[in-house]
C-alpha positions as MATLAB code, in Angstrom:
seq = 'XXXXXXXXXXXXXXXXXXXXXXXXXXXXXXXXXXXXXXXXXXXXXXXXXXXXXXXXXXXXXXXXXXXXXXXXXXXXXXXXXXXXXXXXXXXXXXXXXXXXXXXXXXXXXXXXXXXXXXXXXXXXXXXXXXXXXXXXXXXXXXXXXXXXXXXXXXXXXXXXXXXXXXXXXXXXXXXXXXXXXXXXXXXXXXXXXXXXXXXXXXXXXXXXXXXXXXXXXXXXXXXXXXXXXXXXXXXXXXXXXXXXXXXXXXXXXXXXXXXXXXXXXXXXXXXXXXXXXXXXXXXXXXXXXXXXXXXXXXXXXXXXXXXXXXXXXXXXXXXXXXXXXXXXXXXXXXXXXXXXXXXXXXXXXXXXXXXXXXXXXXXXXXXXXXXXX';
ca = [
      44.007   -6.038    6.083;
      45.861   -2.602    6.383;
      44.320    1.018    4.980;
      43.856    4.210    5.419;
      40.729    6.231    5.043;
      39.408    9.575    5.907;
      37.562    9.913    8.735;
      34.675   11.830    7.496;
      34.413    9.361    4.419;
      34.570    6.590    6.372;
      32.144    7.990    9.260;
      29.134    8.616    7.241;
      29.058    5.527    5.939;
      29.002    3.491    9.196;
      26.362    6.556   10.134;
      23.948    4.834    7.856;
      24.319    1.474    9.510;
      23.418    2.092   12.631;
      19.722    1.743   12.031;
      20.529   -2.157   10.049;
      22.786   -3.749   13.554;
      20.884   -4.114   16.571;
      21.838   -4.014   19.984;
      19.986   -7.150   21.312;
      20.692  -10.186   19.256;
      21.273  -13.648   19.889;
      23.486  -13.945   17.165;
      26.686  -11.753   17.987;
      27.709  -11.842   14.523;
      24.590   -9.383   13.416;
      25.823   -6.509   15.513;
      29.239   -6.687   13.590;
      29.738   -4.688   10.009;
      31.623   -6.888    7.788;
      35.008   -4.909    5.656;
      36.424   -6.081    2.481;
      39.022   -3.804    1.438;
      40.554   -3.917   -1.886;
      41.437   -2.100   -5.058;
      41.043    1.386   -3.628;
      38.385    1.141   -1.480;
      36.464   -0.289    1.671;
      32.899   -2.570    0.720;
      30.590   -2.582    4.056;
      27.940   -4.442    4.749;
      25.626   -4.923    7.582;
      22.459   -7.130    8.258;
      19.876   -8.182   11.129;
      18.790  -10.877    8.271;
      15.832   -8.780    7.515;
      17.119   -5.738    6.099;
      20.551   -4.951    4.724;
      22.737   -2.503    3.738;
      25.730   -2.679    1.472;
      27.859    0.426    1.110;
      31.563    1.769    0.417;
      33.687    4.384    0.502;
      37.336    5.307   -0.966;
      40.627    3.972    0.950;
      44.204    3.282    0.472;
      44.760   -0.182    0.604;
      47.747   -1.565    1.985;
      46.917   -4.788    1.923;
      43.724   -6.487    0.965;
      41.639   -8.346    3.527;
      38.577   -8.732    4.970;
      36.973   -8.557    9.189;
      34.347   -8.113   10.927;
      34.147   -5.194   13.682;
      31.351   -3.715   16.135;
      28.976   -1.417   14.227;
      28.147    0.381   16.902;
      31.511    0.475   19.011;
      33.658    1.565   15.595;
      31.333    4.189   14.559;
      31.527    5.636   18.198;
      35.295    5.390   17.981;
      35.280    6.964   14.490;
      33.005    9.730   15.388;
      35.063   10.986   18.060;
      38.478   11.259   15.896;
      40.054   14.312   15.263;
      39.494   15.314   11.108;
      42.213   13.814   10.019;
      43.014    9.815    8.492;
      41.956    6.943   10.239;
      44.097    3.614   10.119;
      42.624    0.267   10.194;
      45.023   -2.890   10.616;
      44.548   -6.551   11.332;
      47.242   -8.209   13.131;
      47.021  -11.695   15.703;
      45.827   -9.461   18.660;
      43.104   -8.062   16.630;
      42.099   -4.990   14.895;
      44.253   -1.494   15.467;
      42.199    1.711   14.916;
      44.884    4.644   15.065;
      44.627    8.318   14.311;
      46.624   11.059   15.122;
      47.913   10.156   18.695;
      44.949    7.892   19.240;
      45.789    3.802   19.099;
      43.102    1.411   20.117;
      42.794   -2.762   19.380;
      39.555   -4.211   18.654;
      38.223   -7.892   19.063;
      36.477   -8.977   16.169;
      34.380  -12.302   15.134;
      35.291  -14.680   12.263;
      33.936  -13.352    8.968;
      32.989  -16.595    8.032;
      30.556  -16.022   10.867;
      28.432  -13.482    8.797;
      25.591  -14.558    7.505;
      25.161  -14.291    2.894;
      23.391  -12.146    2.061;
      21.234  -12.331   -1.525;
      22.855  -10.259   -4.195;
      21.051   -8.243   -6.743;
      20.968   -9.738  -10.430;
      21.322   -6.304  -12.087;
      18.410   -7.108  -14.117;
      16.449   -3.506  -12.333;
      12.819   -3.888  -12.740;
      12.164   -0.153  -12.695;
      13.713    3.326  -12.142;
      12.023    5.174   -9.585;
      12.140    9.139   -9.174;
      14.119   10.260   -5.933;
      11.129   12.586   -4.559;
       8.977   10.962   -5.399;
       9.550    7.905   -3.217;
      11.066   10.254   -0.698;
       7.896   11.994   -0.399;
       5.769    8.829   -0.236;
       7.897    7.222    2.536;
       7.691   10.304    4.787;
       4.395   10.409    4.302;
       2.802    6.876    4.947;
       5.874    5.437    7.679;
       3.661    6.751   10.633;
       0.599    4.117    9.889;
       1.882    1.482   10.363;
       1.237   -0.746   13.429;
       3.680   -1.826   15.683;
       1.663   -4.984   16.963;
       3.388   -7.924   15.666;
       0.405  -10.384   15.826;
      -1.375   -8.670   12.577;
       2.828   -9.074   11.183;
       1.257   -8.096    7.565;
       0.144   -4.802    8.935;
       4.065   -4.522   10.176;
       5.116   -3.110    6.773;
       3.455   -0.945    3.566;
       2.473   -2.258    0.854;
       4.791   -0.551   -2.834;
       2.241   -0.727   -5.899;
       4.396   -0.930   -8.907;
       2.082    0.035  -12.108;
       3.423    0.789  -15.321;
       2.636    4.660  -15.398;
       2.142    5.250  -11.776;
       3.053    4.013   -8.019;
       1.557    3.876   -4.469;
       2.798    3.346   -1.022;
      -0.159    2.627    1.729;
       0.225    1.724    5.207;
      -2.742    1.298    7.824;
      -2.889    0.034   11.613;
      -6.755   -0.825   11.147;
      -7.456    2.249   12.780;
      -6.645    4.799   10.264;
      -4.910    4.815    6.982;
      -2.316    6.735    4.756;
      -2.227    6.218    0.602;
       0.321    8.032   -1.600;
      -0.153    8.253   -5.242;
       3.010    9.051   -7.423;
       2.850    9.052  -11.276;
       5.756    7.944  -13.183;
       6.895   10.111  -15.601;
       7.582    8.848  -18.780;
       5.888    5.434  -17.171;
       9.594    3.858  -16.926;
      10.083    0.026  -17.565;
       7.344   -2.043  -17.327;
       6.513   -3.641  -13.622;
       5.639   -7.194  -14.837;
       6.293   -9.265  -18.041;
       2.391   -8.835  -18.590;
       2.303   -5.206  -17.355;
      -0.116   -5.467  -14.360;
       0.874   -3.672  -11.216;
       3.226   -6.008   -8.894;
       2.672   -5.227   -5.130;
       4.927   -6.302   -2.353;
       5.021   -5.363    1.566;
       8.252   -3.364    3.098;
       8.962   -4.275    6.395;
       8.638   -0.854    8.485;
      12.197   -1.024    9.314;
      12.961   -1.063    5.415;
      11.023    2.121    5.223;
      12.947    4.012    7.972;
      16.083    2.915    6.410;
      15.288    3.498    3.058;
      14.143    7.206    4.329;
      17.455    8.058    5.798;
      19.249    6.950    2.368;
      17.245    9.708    0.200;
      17.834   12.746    2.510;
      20.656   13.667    0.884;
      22.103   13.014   -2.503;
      20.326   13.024   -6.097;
      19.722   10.539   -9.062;
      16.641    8.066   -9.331;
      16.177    5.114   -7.320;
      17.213    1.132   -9.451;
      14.443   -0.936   -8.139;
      14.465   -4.709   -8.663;
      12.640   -7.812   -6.965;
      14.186  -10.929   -5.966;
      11.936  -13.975   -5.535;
      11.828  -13.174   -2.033;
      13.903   -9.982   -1.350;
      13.912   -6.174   -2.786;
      17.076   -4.429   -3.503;
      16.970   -0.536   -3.730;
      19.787    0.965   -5.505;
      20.300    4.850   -4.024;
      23.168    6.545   -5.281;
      25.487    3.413   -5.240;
      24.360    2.177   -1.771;
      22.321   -0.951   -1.793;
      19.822   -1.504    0.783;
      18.109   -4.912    0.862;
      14.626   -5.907    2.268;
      12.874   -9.152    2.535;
       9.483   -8.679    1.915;
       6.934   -9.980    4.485;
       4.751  -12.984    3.491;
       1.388  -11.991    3.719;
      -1.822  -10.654    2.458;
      -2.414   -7.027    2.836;
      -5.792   -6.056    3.673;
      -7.981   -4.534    0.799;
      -7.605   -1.113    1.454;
      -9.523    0.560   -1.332;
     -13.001   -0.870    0.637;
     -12.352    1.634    3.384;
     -11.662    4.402    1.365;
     -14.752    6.422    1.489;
     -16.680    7.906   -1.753;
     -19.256   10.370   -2.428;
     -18.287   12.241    0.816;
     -20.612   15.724    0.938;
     -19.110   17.586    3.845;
     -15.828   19.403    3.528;
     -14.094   21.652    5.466;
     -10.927   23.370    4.983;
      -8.586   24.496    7.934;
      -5.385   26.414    8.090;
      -2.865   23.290    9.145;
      -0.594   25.833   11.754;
      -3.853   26.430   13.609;
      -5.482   23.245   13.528;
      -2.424   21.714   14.392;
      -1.935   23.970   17.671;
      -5.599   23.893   18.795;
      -5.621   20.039   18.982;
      -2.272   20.231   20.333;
      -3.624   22.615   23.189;
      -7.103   20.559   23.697;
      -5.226   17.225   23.954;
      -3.712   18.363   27.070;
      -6.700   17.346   29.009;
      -7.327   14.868   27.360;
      -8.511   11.241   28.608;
      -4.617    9.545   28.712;
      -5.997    6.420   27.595;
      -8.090    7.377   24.709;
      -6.600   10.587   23.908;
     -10.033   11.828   22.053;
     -10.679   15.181   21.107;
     -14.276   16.110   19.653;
     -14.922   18.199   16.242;
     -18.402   19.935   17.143;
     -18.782   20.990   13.064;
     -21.494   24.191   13.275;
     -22.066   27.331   10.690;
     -18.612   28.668   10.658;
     -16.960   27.335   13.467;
     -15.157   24.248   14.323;
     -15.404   23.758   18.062;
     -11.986   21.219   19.632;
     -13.076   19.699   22.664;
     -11.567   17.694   25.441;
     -12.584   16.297   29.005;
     -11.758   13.939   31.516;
     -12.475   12.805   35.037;
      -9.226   12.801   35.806;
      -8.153   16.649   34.348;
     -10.623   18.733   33.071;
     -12.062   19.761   29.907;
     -10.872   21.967   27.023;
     -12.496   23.832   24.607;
     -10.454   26.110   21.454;
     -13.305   27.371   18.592;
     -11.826   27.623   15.032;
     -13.360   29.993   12.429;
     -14.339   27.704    9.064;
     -16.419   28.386    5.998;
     -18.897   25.928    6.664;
     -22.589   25.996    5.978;
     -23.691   22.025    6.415;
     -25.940   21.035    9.330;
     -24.530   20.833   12.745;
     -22.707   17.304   13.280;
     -19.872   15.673   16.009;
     -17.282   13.520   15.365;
     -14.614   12.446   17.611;
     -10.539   11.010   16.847;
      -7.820    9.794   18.731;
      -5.911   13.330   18.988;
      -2.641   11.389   17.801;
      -3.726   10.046   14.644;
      -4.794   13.984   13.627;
      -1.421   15.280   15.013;
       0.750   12.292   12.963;
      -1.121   13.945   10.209;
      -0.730   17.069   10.462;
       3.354   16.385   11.228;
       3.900   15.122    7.828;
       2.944   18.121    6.042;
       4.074   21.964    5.241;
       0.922   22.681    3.561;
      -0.765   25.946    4.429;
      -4.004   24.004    4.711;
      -5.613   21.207    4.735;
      -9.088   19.649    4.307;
     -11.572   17.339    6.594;
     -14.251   15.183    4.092;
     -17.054   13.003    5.693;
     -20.778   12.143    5.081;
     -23.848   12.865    7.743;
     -23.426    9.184    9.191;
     -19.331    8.828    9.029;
     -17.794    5.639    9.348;
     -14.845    6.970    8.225;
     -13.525   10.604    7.961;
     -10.974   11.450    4.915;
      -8.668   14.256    5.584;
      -6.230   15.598    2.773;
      -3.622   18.236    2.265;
      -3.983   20.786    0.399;
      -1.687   22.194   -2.035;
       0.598   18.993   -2.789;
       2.248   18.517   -6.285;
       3.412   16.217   -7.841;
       1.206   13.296   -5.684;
      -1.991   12.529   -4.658;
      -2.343   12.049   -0.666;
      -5.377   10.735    1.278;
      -5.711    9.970    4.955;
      -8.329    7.822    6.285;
      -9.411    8.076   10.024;
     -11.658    6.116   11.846;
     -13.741    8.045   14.083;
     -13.820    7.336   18.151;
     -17.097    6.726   20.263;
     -16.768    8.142   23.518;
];
């Protein structure tokens, strides 16, 4: 293999693998991007066997071929190039990477080495708007858990209707559900219409969330027997989707809440911010003391102090106190520009509902299970 390629072209491609390789690996191969080049153009792809990523980018080919090289190593090497054309040849000793007055040699594995990886049949089961799914990644990646004995609750679960999707993620202690109409209702989910769910690993999220920060065209969405492909703006990122029974999340949704107050998110989010500093470092619990017009934000603990920040409301209800874990309100409160936002609950909460306020274009609701301290 001998080309030449552009060093920006070629660096934000291998940008976008970094994420896929991983560092620690007992298969070498996995930490390697695999290069096909041929008829104008380099064809990447990268794996951990999970998640994938398939990419290219435009090149003058010398001489066709295919390697493997270090993800991590060549994008380093890349990234520190002066802006000008990078050269990439195979020869007995290895792999040359020359720019400018730069030369290095690379070792690479055996291509036959890299694991196959499950191509997409074409046949896309739905086109998905950009934002949209953009919006409902952002918004529902922070739920999930990161304890791998629960391993179903290590992804969210996509809910493919015919006029409408949802992306909902949950640790067991609180829970984030995105609503997204389809415009136009697209192709149809299923042969027999109903709404087809599957669960995206959390890594699959995170990658898919990097691919849709820049760029612009709908999403080609198809599913494999046991993988998903996502088709975003000619890169193709494929997940295999995790084997298990997501819990049934619309139980703990609450209904018929009849408390609601409405706080301005800046100030909310700086007086928890503030309180949590003295905080208990294990349970990291702040207290809502709900009264006439105020909002009290308490903290205390043996170790510390106590904290106290009083927030004006319009609220009339009965005097009540409920208490969180201060990071699930500030993950909340992260994920949103909203000017405000609103608390829901009953007199006897067994789960609190808080919601932005504002939003278009999706519905958003965030259940949090209150703390006993």
């Amino acid at each position: 293999m001998d080309l030449v390629v552009k060093k920006n072209d070629l660096l934000r491609e291998l940008q976008l693998f970094q994420g896929i390789v991983e560092r620690k690996n007992t298969i070498p191969i996995l930490a390697n991007v695999l290069m096909e080049a041929k008829e104008g153009e380099i064809r990447m792809l990268a794996t951990d066997l999970e998640v994938g990523l398939r990419s290219r980018c435009e090149a003058a080919v010398e001489k066709a071929g295919s390697l493997t090289l270090p993800a991590k190593k060549l994008y380093e090497i890349v990234k520190a190039l002066p802006e000008t054309d990078v050269r990439i040849a195979e020869d007995k000793n290895g792999v040359k990477v020359a720019a400018d007055r730069f030369d290095s040699r690379m070792q690479t594995l055996p291509k036959e080495d890299f694991p196959a990886v499950p191509e997409a049949s074409g046949a896309v089961n739905a086109t998905l708007p950009r934002s949209a799914v953009r919006e409902m990644v952002a918004k529902t990646q922070f739920a999930i858990t990161g304890e791998d004995t629960r391993y179903f609750l290590n992804g969210a679960l996509f809910i493919l209707g015919t006029t409408s999707m949802s992306l909902v993620a949950t640790d067991g202690h609180r829970l984030a559900l995105v609503n997204v109409d389809r415009k136009g209702g697209g192709s149809k989910p299923s042969k027999d219409g109903e709404d087809v769910r599957a669960i995206l690993p959390r890594k699959t999220l995170w990658e898919l969330g990097k691919l849709l920060t820049e760029g612009e065209g709908d999403i080609q969405y198809e599913r494999g027997e046991n993988h998903l492909f996502f088709d975003v703006g000619g890169r193709m990122l494929i997940s295999r989707m995790i084997d298990g029974q997501f819990p049934a999340f619309e139980r703990v949704i609450p209904k018929g809440n009849n408390k609601r107050i409405e706080f301005e998110r800046e100030r909310l989010t700086n007086a928890v911010r503030r309180v949590a500093l003295l905080s208990n470092e294990r349970s990291r619990a702040v207290k809502f003391q709900l009264d006439k017009g105020k909002v009290e934000v308490t903290s205390s603990s043996p170790e510390f102090g106590e904290a106290k920040e009083t927030l004006a409301v319009d609220y009339s209800d009965g005097s009540m106190q409920i208490c969180f874990n201060a990071q699930y309100v500030m993950d909340f409160l992260g994920a949103f520009d909203t000017d405000t936002v609103a608390l829901e609950l009953k007199d006897e909460v067994s789960q609190a509902v808080m919601k932005p306020i504002g939003t278009e274009g999706y519905d958003y609701t965030y259940v949090i299970m209150p703390m006993r301290v």
